Amino acid sequence: NWFQRQITRTFAEAGFVTLSPDLFDGAHPEGRTPALLQKNSLDIDRAVGDVTSGARFLRDLPWVESDARVGVVGFCLGGGLALLSLGRTDAFGAGVIYYHSLFPDPQELEGIDAKLLCHYGTADHSTPREEVDAFTATLDRYEKRYEVAFYEGAGHSFLNPGNNPSPAQQRAREESLERTFAFLREELTGGEDSVTP
């Protein structure tokens, strides 16, 4: 979709080697109800497999070192898929989670070894604070490494520039991208400029 292409381009322009898997086989339903039906019928295990295969694909590119640390970034449903991918495999060296709407079972989080950076808006009704608190309590119980950033007044999907952003949404977008890029550079390369999320 348009947002997926746009955000992939944003990461590439920041110096990252990027890949955005098509988890819905090219389907782009029109309207909210068909889109929700498509989202809710997604084969989660297959999607996690596709995300994990993406790490292998990136490492096989001639301009990426075969032992490169790869990060995974996910938004909304994709945030939950990123968490599942991090918990089920060791394919990723860092994870960035934006306002995930899929909250994995707590035991799925136990296998996460990579550090996480998680972004949430304080006005997000799709990812309520109670869910975020339960999620971070689970991370604490399993002694996971993570950072959480809350953005005052930002709602769900604040990274999507096509949502006619309010000043709070725009501020959240800019600040979260700055944090994300710095986090990935540090976690994947120790601060070097060219990395692979």
Coordinates of N, CA and C in Angstrom, one line a residue:
N1 N 0.8 -1.2 0.0 CA 0.0 0.0 0.0 C 0.9 1.2 0.0
W2 N 0.2 2.4 -0.1 CA 1.0 3.6 -0.3 C 1.8 3.9 0.9
F3 N 1.3 3.8 2.1 CA 2.0 4.1 3.4 C 3.2 3.1 3.5
Q4 N 3.1 1.9 3.2 CA 4.2 0.9 3.3 C 5.3 1.3 2.3
R5 N 5.0 1.7 1.1 CA 6.0 2.2 0.2 C 6.7 3.4 0.7
Q6 N 5.8 4.4 1.2 CA 6.4 5.6 1.6 C 7.3 5.5 2.8
I7 N 6.9 4.7 3.8 CA 7.8 4.5 5.0 C 9.1 3.7 4.6
T8 N 9.0 2.8 3.7 CA 10.1 2.1 3.2 C 11.1 3.0 2.6
R9 N 10.6 3.9 1.7 CA 11.4 5.0 1.1 C 12.1 5.9 2.1
T10 N 11.3 6.2 3.2 CA 11.8 7.1 4.2 C 13.0 6.5 4.9
F11 N 13.0 5.2 5.2 CA 14.1 4.5 5.8 C 15.3 4.4 4.9
A12 N 15.0 4.1 3.6 CA 16.1 4.0 2.6 C 16.8 5.4 2.5
E13 N 16.0 6.4 2.5 CA 16.6 7.8 2.4 C 17.5 8.1 3.6
A14 N 17.2 7.5 4.7 CA 18.0 7.7 5.9 C 19.2 6.8 5.9
G15 N 19.5 6.0 4.9 CA 20.7 5.2 4.8 C 20.5 3.7 5.1
F16 N 19.3 3.3 5.2 CA 19.1 1.9 5.6 C 18.8 1.0 4.3
V17 N 19.3 -0.2 4.3 CA 18.8 -1.2 3.3 C 17.5 -1.7 3.8
T18 N 16.5 -1.6 3.0 CA 15.1 -1.9 3.5 C 14.4 -2.9 2.6
L19 N 13.5 -3.6 3.3 CA 12.6 -4.5 2.6 C 11.2 -4.4 3.3
S20 N 10.2 -4.4 2.5 CA 8.8 -4.4 3.0 C 8.0 -5.5 2.4
P21 N 7.8 -6.6 3.2 CA 7.1 -7.8 2.6 C 5.7 -7.5 2.4
D22 N 5.1 -8.1 1.3 CA 3.7 -8.0 1.0 C 3.0 -9.1 1.6
L23 N 2.5 -8.9 2.8 CA 1.9 -10.0 3.6 C 0.5 -10.3 3.1
F24 N -0.1 -9.5 2.2 CA -1.5 -9.7 1.8 C -1.5 -10.1 0.3
D25 N -0.4 -10.5 -0.3 CA -0.4 -11.0 -1.7 C -0.9 -10.0 -2.7
G26 N -0.6 -8.8 -2.5 CA -1.0 -7.7 -3.4 C -2.4 -7.2 -3.3
A27 N -3.2 -7.8 -2.5 CA -4.6 -7.4 -2.3 C -4.7 -6.0 -1.6
H28 N -5.5 -5.1 -2.1 CA -5.7 -3.8 -1.5 C -7.2 -3.5 -1.5
P29 N -7.9 -4.0 -0.5 CA -9.3 -3.8 -0.4 C -9.7 -2.4 -0.3
E30 N -10.8 -2.0 -0.9 CA -11.3 -0.6 -0.8 C -12.3 -0.6 0.4
G31 N -12.1 0.4 1.3 CA -13.0 0.6 2.4 C -12.6 -0.1 3.7
R32 N -13.1 0.5 4.8 CA -12.7 0.0 6.1 C -13.1 -1.4 6.4
T33 N -14.3 -1.8 6.1 CA -14.8 -3.1 6.5 C -14.0 -4.2 5.7
P34 N -13.8 -4.1 4.4 CA -13.1 -5.1 3.7 C -11.6 -5.2 4.1
A35 N -11.0 -4.0 4.5 CA -9.6 -4.0 5.0 C -9.5 -4.7 6.3
L36 N -10.5 -4.5 7.2 CA -10.5 -5.2 8.5 C -10.7 -6.7 8.3
L37 N -11.6 -7.1 7.4 CA -11.8 -8.5 7.2 C -10.5 -9.1 6.7
Q38 N -9.8 -8.4 5.8 CA -8.5 -9.0 5.3 C -7.5 -9.1 6.4
K39 N -7.4 -8.0 7.2 CA -6.4 -8.0 8.3 C -6.7 -9.2 9.3
N40 N -8.0 -9.3 9.6 CA -8.4 -10.4 10.6 C -8.3 -11.8 10.1
S41 N -8.2 -11.9 8.8 CA -8.1 -13.3 8.2 C -6.6 -13.7 7.9
L42 N -5.7 -12.8 8.2 CA -4.3 -13.1 7.9 C -3.8 -14.3 8.6
D43 N -3.1 -15.1 7.9 CA -2.4 -16.3 8.5 C -1.2 -15.8 9.2
I44 N -1.3 -15.7 10.5 CA -0.2 -15.1 11.4 C 1.1 -15.9 11.2
D45 N 1.0 -17.2 11.3 CA 2.2 -18.0 11.2 C 2.9 -17.8 9.9
R46 N 2.2 -17.8 8.8 CA 2.7 -17.6 7.5 C 3.4 -16.2 7.4
A47 N 2.7 -15.2 8.0 CA 3.2 -13.8 7.9 C 4.5 -13.7 8.7
V48 N 4.6 -14.3 9.9 CA 5.8 -14.3 10.6 C 6.9 -15.0 9.8
G49 N 6.6 -16.1 9.1 CA 7.6 -16.8 8.3 C 8.1 -15.8 7.2
D50 N 7.2 -15.1 6.6 CA 7.5 -14.1 5.5 C 8.5 -13.0 6.1
V51 N 8.1 -12.5 7.3 CA 9.0 -11.5 7.9 C 10.4 -12.0 8.1
T52 N 10.4 -13.2 8.7 CA 11.7 -13.8 9.0 C 12.5 -14.1 7.8
S53 N 11.8 -14.6 6.7 CA 12.5 -14.8 5.4 C 13.1 -13.6 4.9
G54 N 12.5 -12.4 5.2 CA 13.0 -11.2 4.7 C 14.4 -10.9 5.3
A55 N 14.7 -11.3 6.5 CA 16.0 -11.1 7.0 C 17.1 -11.9 6.2
R56 N 16.7 -13.1 5.9 CA 17.6 -14.0 5.1 C 17.8 -13.3 3.7
F57 N 16.7 -12.8 3.1 CA 16.8 -12.2 1.8 C 17.8 -11.0 1.8
L58 N 17.6 -10.2 2.8 CA 18.5 -9.0 2.9 C 20.0 -9.4 3.1
R59 N 20.2 -10.4 3.9 CA 21.6 -10.8 4.1 C 22.2 -11.5 2.8
D60 N 21.4 -11.9 1.9 CA 21.8 -12.5 0.6 C 22.1 -11.5 -0.4
L61 N 21.7 -10.2 -0.2 CA 22.0 -9.2 -1.2 C 23.5 -8.9 -1.3
P62 N 24.0 -8.7 -2.5 CA 25.4 -8.6 -2.7 C 26.0 -7.4 -1.9
W63 N 25.3 -6.4 -1.6 CA 25.8 -5.2 -0.9 C 25.6 -5.2 0.6
V64 N 25.1 -6.4 1.1 CA 24.9 -6.6 2.5 C 25.7 -7.7 3.0
E65 N 26.5 -7.5 4.0 CA 27.3 -8.6 4.6 C 26.4 -9.8 5.1
S66 N 26.9 -11.0 4.8 CA 26.1 -12.2 5.2 C 25.9 -12.3 6.7
D67 N 26.7 -11.7 7.5 CA 26.5 -11.8 8.9 C 26.0 -10.4 9.5
A68 N 25.4 -9.6 8.6 CA 24.9 -8.3 9.1 C 23.8 -8.5 10.1
R69 N 23.7 -7.6 11.1 CA 22.6 -7.5 12.0 C 21.5 -6.8 11.3
V70 N 20.3 -7.5 11.4 CA 19.1 -6.9 10.7 C 18.1 -6.6 11.8
G71 N 17.4 -5.4 11.6 CA 16.4 -5.0 12.5 C 15.0 -5.3 11.8
V72 N 14.0 -5.3 12.7 CA 12.6 -5.4 12.2 C 11.8 -4.3 12.8
V73 N 11.0 -3.6 11.9 CA 10.2 -2.5 12.3 C 8.7 -2.9 11.9
G74 N 7.8 -2.7 12.8 CA 6.4 -3.0 12.5 C 5.5 -1.9 13.0
F75 N 4.4 -1.7 12.3 CA 3.3 -0.7 12.6 C 2.0 -1.4 12.7
C76 N 1.3 -1.1 13.8 CA -0.1 -1.6 14.0 C 0.0 -3.2 14.0
L77 N -0.7 -3.8 13.1 CA -0.7 -5.3 13.1 C 0.8 -5.7 12.9
G78 N 1.5 -5.0 12.0 CA 2.9 -5.3 11.8 C 3.8 -5.3 13.0
G79 N 3.4 -4.4 14.0 CA 4.2 -4.4 15.2 C 4.0 -5.7 16.0
G80 N 2.8 -6.2 16.0 CA 2.6 -7.6 16.6 C 3.4 -8.6 15.9
L81 N 3.4 -8.6 14.6 CA 4.1 -9.6 13.8 C 5.6 -9.4 14.0
A82 N 6.1 -8.2 14.2 CA 7.5 -8.0 14.5 C 7.9 -8.7 15.8
L83 N 7.0 -8.5 16.8 CA 7.2 -9.1 18.1 C 7.2 -10.6 18.0
L84 N 6.3 -11.2 17.3 CA 6.3 -12.6 17.1 C 7.5 -13.1 16.4
S85 N 8.0 -12.4 15.4 CA 9.2 -12.7 14.7 C 10.4 -12.7 15.6
L86 N 10.5 -11.7 16.4 CA 11.6 -11.5 17.4 C 11.5 -12.7 18.4
G87 N 10.3 -13.0 18.9 CA 10.2 -14.1 19.9 C 10.4 -15.5 19.4
R88 N 10.2 -15.7 18.1 CA 10.2 -17.1 17.6 C 11.5 -17.4 16.9
T89 N 12.3 -16.4 16.5 CA 13.6 -16.6 15.8 C 14.7 -15.7 16.4
D90 N 15.9 -16.0 15.9 CA 17.0 -15.1 16.3 C 17.5 -14.4 15.0
A91 N 16.6 -14.1 14.1 CA 16.9 -13.5 12.8 C 17.2 -12.0 12.9
F92 N 16.8 -11.4 14.0 CA 16.9 -9.9 14.1 C 17.7 -9.5 15.3
G93 N 18.4 -8.4 15.1 CA 19.3 -7.8 16.1 C 18.7 -6.7 16.9
A94 N 17.5 -6.2 16.4 CA 16.8 -5.1 17.1 C 15.4 -5.1 16.6
G95 N 14.5 -4.5 17.4 CA 13.1 -4.4 17.0 C 12.5 -3.1 17.3
V96 N 11.8 -2.5 16.4 CA 11.1 -1.2 16.6 C 9.6 -1.4 16.4
I97 N 8.8 -1.1 17.4 CA 7.4 -1.4 17.4 C 6.6 -0.1 17.5
Y98 N 5.8 0.1 16.5 CA 4.9 1.3 16.5 C 3.5 0.9 16.8
Y99 N 2.9 1.4 17.9 CA 1.5 1.2 18.2 C 0.9 -0.1 17.8
H100 N 1.5 -1.2 18.3 CA 1.0 -2.5 17.8 C -0.4 -2.8 18.3
S101 N -1.2 -3.4 17.3 CA -2.6 -3.7 17.6 C -2.7 -5.2 17.9
L102 N -1.7 -6.0 17.6 CA -1.7 -7.4 17.9 C -0.8 -7.6 19.1
F103 N -1.4 -8.1 20.2 CA -0.6 -8.3 21.4 C -0.4 -9.8 21.6
P104 N 0.8 -10.3 21.3 CA 1.1 -11.7 21.4 C 0.9 -12.2 22.8
D105 N 0.6 -13.5 22.9 CA 0.5 -14.2 24.2 C 1.8 -13.9 24.9
P106 N 1.8 -13.7 26.3 CA 3.0 -13.4 27.0 C 4.1 -14.4 26.8
Q107 N 3.8 -15.7 26.7 CA 4.9 -16.6 26.5 C 5.7 -16.5 25.1
E108 N 5.0 -15.8 24.2 CA 5.6 -15.6 22.9 C 6.8 -14.5 23.0
L109 N 6.7 -13.7 24.1 CA 7.7 -12.7 24.3 C 8.9 -13.2 25.0
E110 N 8.9 -14.4 25.5 CA 10.0 -14.9 26.3 C 11.2 -15.1 25.5
G111 N 11.0 -15.4 24.2 CA 12.2 -15.7 23.3 C 12.9 -14.5 22.7
I112 N 12.4 -13.3 23.0 CA 13.0 -12.1 22.5 C 14.3 -11.9 23.1
D113 N 15.4 -11.8 22.3 CA 16.7 -11.5 22.8 C 17.2 -10.1 22.4
A114 N 16.6 -9.6 21.3 CA 17.0 -8.2 20.8 C 16.4 -7.1 21.6
K115 N 17.0 -6.0 21.6 CA 16.4 -4.8 22.3 C 15.3 -4.3 21.5
L116 N 14.3 -3.7 22.2 CA 13.1 -3.1 21.6 C 13.0 -1.6 21.8
L117 N 12.5 -0.9 20.8 CA 12.1 0.4 21.0 C 10.6 0.5 20.6
C118 N 9.7 0.9 21.5 CA 8.3 0.9 21.3 C 7.7 2.3 21.3
H119 N 6.9 2.7 20.4 CA 6.3 4.0 20.2 C 4.8 4.0 20.4
Y120 N 4.3 4.9 21.2 CA 2.8 5.0 21.4 C 2.4 6.4 21.5
G121 N 1.2 6.7 21.0 CA 0.5 8.0 21.2 C -0.4 7.9 22.4
T122 N -0.4 9.0 23.2 CA -1.2 9.0 24.4 C -2.7 9.1 24.0
A123 N -3.1 9.5 22.8 CA -4.5 9.5 22.4 C -4.9 8.4 21.5
D124 N -4.2 7.3 21.6 CA -4.4 6.1 20.7 C -5.4 5.2 21.4
H125 N -6.6 5.1 20.8 CA -7.6 4.2 21.3 C -7.5 2.8 20.8
S126 N -6.7 2.6 19.7 CA -6.6 1.2 19.2 C -5.5 0.5 20.0
T127 N -4.6 1.2 20.6 CA -3.5 0.6 21.4 C -3.6 1.2 22.8
P128 N -4.6 0.8 23.6 CA -4.8 1.5 24.9 C -3.6 1.4 25.9
R129 N -3.5 2.4 26.7 CA -2.4 2.4 27.7 C -2.4 1.2 28.6
E130 N -3.6 0.6 29.0 CA -3.7 -0.5 29.8 C -3.0 -1.7 29.1
E131 N -3.2 -1.9 27.8 CA -2.6 -3.0 27.1 C -1.1 -2.8 27.0
V132 N -0.6 -1.5 26.8 CA 0.8 -1.2 26.8 C 1.4 -1.5 28.1
D133 N 0.8 -1.2 29.2 CA 1.3 -1.4 30.6 C 1.4 -2.9 30.8
A134 N 0.4 -3.7 30.4 CA 0.5 -5.2 30.5 C 1.6 -5.8 29.7
F135 N 1.8 -5.2 28.5 CA 2.9 -5.7 27.6 C 4.2 -5.4 28.3
T136 N 4.5 -4.2 28.8 CA 5.8 -3.9 29.4 C 6.0 -4.6 30.7
A137 N 4.9 -4.9 31.4 CA 5.0 -5.7 32.6 C 5.5 -7.1 32.3
T138 N 5.1 -7.6 31.1 CA 5.5 -9.0 30.7 C 7.0 -8.9 30.3
L139 N 7.4 -7.8 29.6 CA 8.8 -7.6 29.2 C 9.7 -7.6 30.5
D140 N 9.2 -6.8 31.5 CA 9.9 -6.8 32.7 C 10.1 -8.1 33.4
R141 N 9.0 -8.9 33.4 CA 9.0 -10.2 34.0 C 10.0 -11.1 33.4
Y142 N 10.1 -11.0 32.1 CA 11.1 -11.8 31.3 C 12.5 -11.1 31.2
E143 N 12.6 -10.0 31.9 CA 13.9 -9.2 31.9 C 14.4 -8.9 30.5
K144 N 13.5 -8.4 29.7 CA 13.9 -8.0 28.3 C 14.4 -6.5 28.3
R145 N 15.2 -6.2 27.3 CA 15.7 -4.9 27.2 C 14.8 -4.1 26.2
Y146 N 14.3 -3.0 26.7 CA 13.4 -2.2 25.9 C 13.4 -0.7 26.3
E147 N 12.9 0.1 25.4 CA 12.7 1.5 25.6 C 11.2 1.8 25.2
V148 N 10.5 2.6 25.9 CA 9.2 3.0 25.4 C 9.1 4.6 25.3
A149 N 8.5 5.0 24.2 CA 8.4 6.5 24.0 C 6.9 6.7 23.8
F150 N 6.3 7.7 24.6 CA 4.9 8.1 24.5 C 4.9 9.5 23.9
Y151 N 4.0 9.7 23.0 CA 3.9 11.0 22.3 C 2.6 11.7 22.7
E152 N 2.7 12.8 23.4 CA 1.5 13.5 23.9 C 0.5 13.9 22.8
G153 N -0.7 13.5 22.9 CA -1.8 13.9 22.0 C -1.8 13.2 20.7
A154 N -0.9 12.3 20.4 CA -0.8 11.6 19.2 C -1.8 10.3 19.2
G155 N -2.5 10.1 18.2 CA -3.4 9.0 18.1 C -2.7 7.8 17.3
H156 N -3.5 6.8 17.0 CA -3.0 5.7 16.2 C -2.5 6.1 14.8
S157 N -1.6 5.4 14.3 CA -1.1 5.6 13.0 C -0.4 7.0 12.8
F158 N 0.2 7.5 13.8 CA 0.7 8.8 13.7 C 1.9 8.9 12.7
L159 N 2.5 7.8 12.4 CA 3.6 7.8 11.4 C 3.1 8.0 10.0
N160 N 1.8 7.7 9.7 CA 1.3 7.8 8.4 C 1.0 9.3 8.0
P161 N 1.8 9.8 7.1 CA 1.7 11.2 6.7 C 0.4 11.5 5.9
G162 N -0.3 10.5 5.4 CA -1.5 10.7 4.7 C -2.7 10.9 5.5
N163 N -2.6 10.9 6.8 CA -3.7 11.1 7.7 C -4.0 12.5 8.1
N164 N -3.6 13.5 7.2 CA -3.8 14.9 7.5 C -3.4 15.2 9.0
P165 N -2.1 15.0 9.3 CA -1.7 15.0 10.7 C -1.9 16.4 11.4
S166 N -2.3 16.2 12.7 CA -2.4 17.3 13.6 C -1.0 17.7 14.0
P167 N -0.8 18.9 14.6 CA 0.6 19.2 15.1 C 1.1 18.1 16.0
A168 N 0.3 17.5 16.9 CA 0.8 16.4 17.8 C 1.2 15.2 17.0
Q169 N 0.4 14.9 15.9 CA 0.8 13.7 15.1 C 2.1 14.0 14.4
Q170 N 2.2 15.2 13.8 CA 3.4 15.5 13.1 C 4.7 15.5 14.0
R171 N 4.5 16.1 15.2 CA 5.6 16.1 16.1 C 6.0 14.6 16.5
A172 N 5.0 13.8 16.7 CA 5.3 12.4 17.1 C 6.0 11.7 15.9
R173 N 5.6 12.0 14.7 CA 6.2 11.4 13.5 C 7.7 11.7 13.5
E174 N 8.0 13.0 13.6 CA 9.4 13.5 13.5 C 10.2 13.0 14.6
E175 N 9.7 13.1 15.8 CA 10.5 12.6 17.0 C 10.7 11.1 17.0
S176 N 9.7 10.4 16.6 CA 9.8 8.9 16.6 C 10.8 8.4 15.6
L177 N 10.8 9.0 14.4 CA 11.7 8.6 13.3 C 13.1 9.0 13.8
E178 N 13.4 10.1 14.4 CA 14.7 10.5 14.9 C 15.2 9.4 15.9
R179 N 14.3 9.1 16.8 CA 14.7 8.0 17.8 C 14.9 6.7 17.2
T180 N 14.0 6.3 16.2 CA 14.2 5.0 15.6 C 15.5 4.9 14.8
F181 N 15.8 5.9 14.0 CA 17.0 5.8 13.2 C 18.3 5.7 14.2
A182 N 18.3 6.5 15.2 CA 19.4 6.5 16.2 C 19.5 5.1 16.8
F183 N 18.4 4.6 17.3 CA 18.3 3.3 17.9 C 18.8 2.2 17.0
L184 N 18.3 2.2 15.8 CA 18.8 1.1 14.9 C 20.2 1.2 14.5
R185 N 20.7 2.4 14.3 CA 22.2 2.6 14.1 C 23.0 2.1 15.2
E186 N 22.6 2.4 16.4 CA 23.3 1.9 17.6 C 23.2 0.4 17.8
E187 N 22.0 -0.1 17.7 CA 21.9 -1.5 18.0 C 22.4 -2.5 16.9
L188 N 22.4 -2.0 15.7 CA 22.8 -2.9 14.6 C 24.2 -2.7 14.2
T189 N 24.8 -1.5 14.3 CA 26.2 -1.2 13.9 C 27.0 -0.5 14.9
G190 N 26.5 -0.2 16.0 CA 27.3 0.5 17.0 C 27.4 2.0 16.6
G191 N 26.5 2.5 15.8 CA 26.5 3.9 15.5 C 26.9 4.2 14.0
E192 N 27.2 3.2 13.2 CA 27.6 3.5 11.8 C 26.4 3.9 11.0
D193 N 26.6 4.5 9.8 CA 25.5 5.1 9.1 C 24.7 4.1 8.2
S194 N 25.3 3.1 7.6 CA 24.6 2.2 6.7 C 24.2 0.9 7.4
V195 N 22.9 0.7 7.6 CA 22.4 -0.5 8.3 C 21.2 -1.1 7.6
T196 N 20.8 -2.3 8.1 CA 19.7 -3.1 7.5 C 18.6 -3.3 8.4
P197 N 17.5 -2.5 8.4 CA 16.3 -2.8 9.1 C 15.3 -3.7 8.3

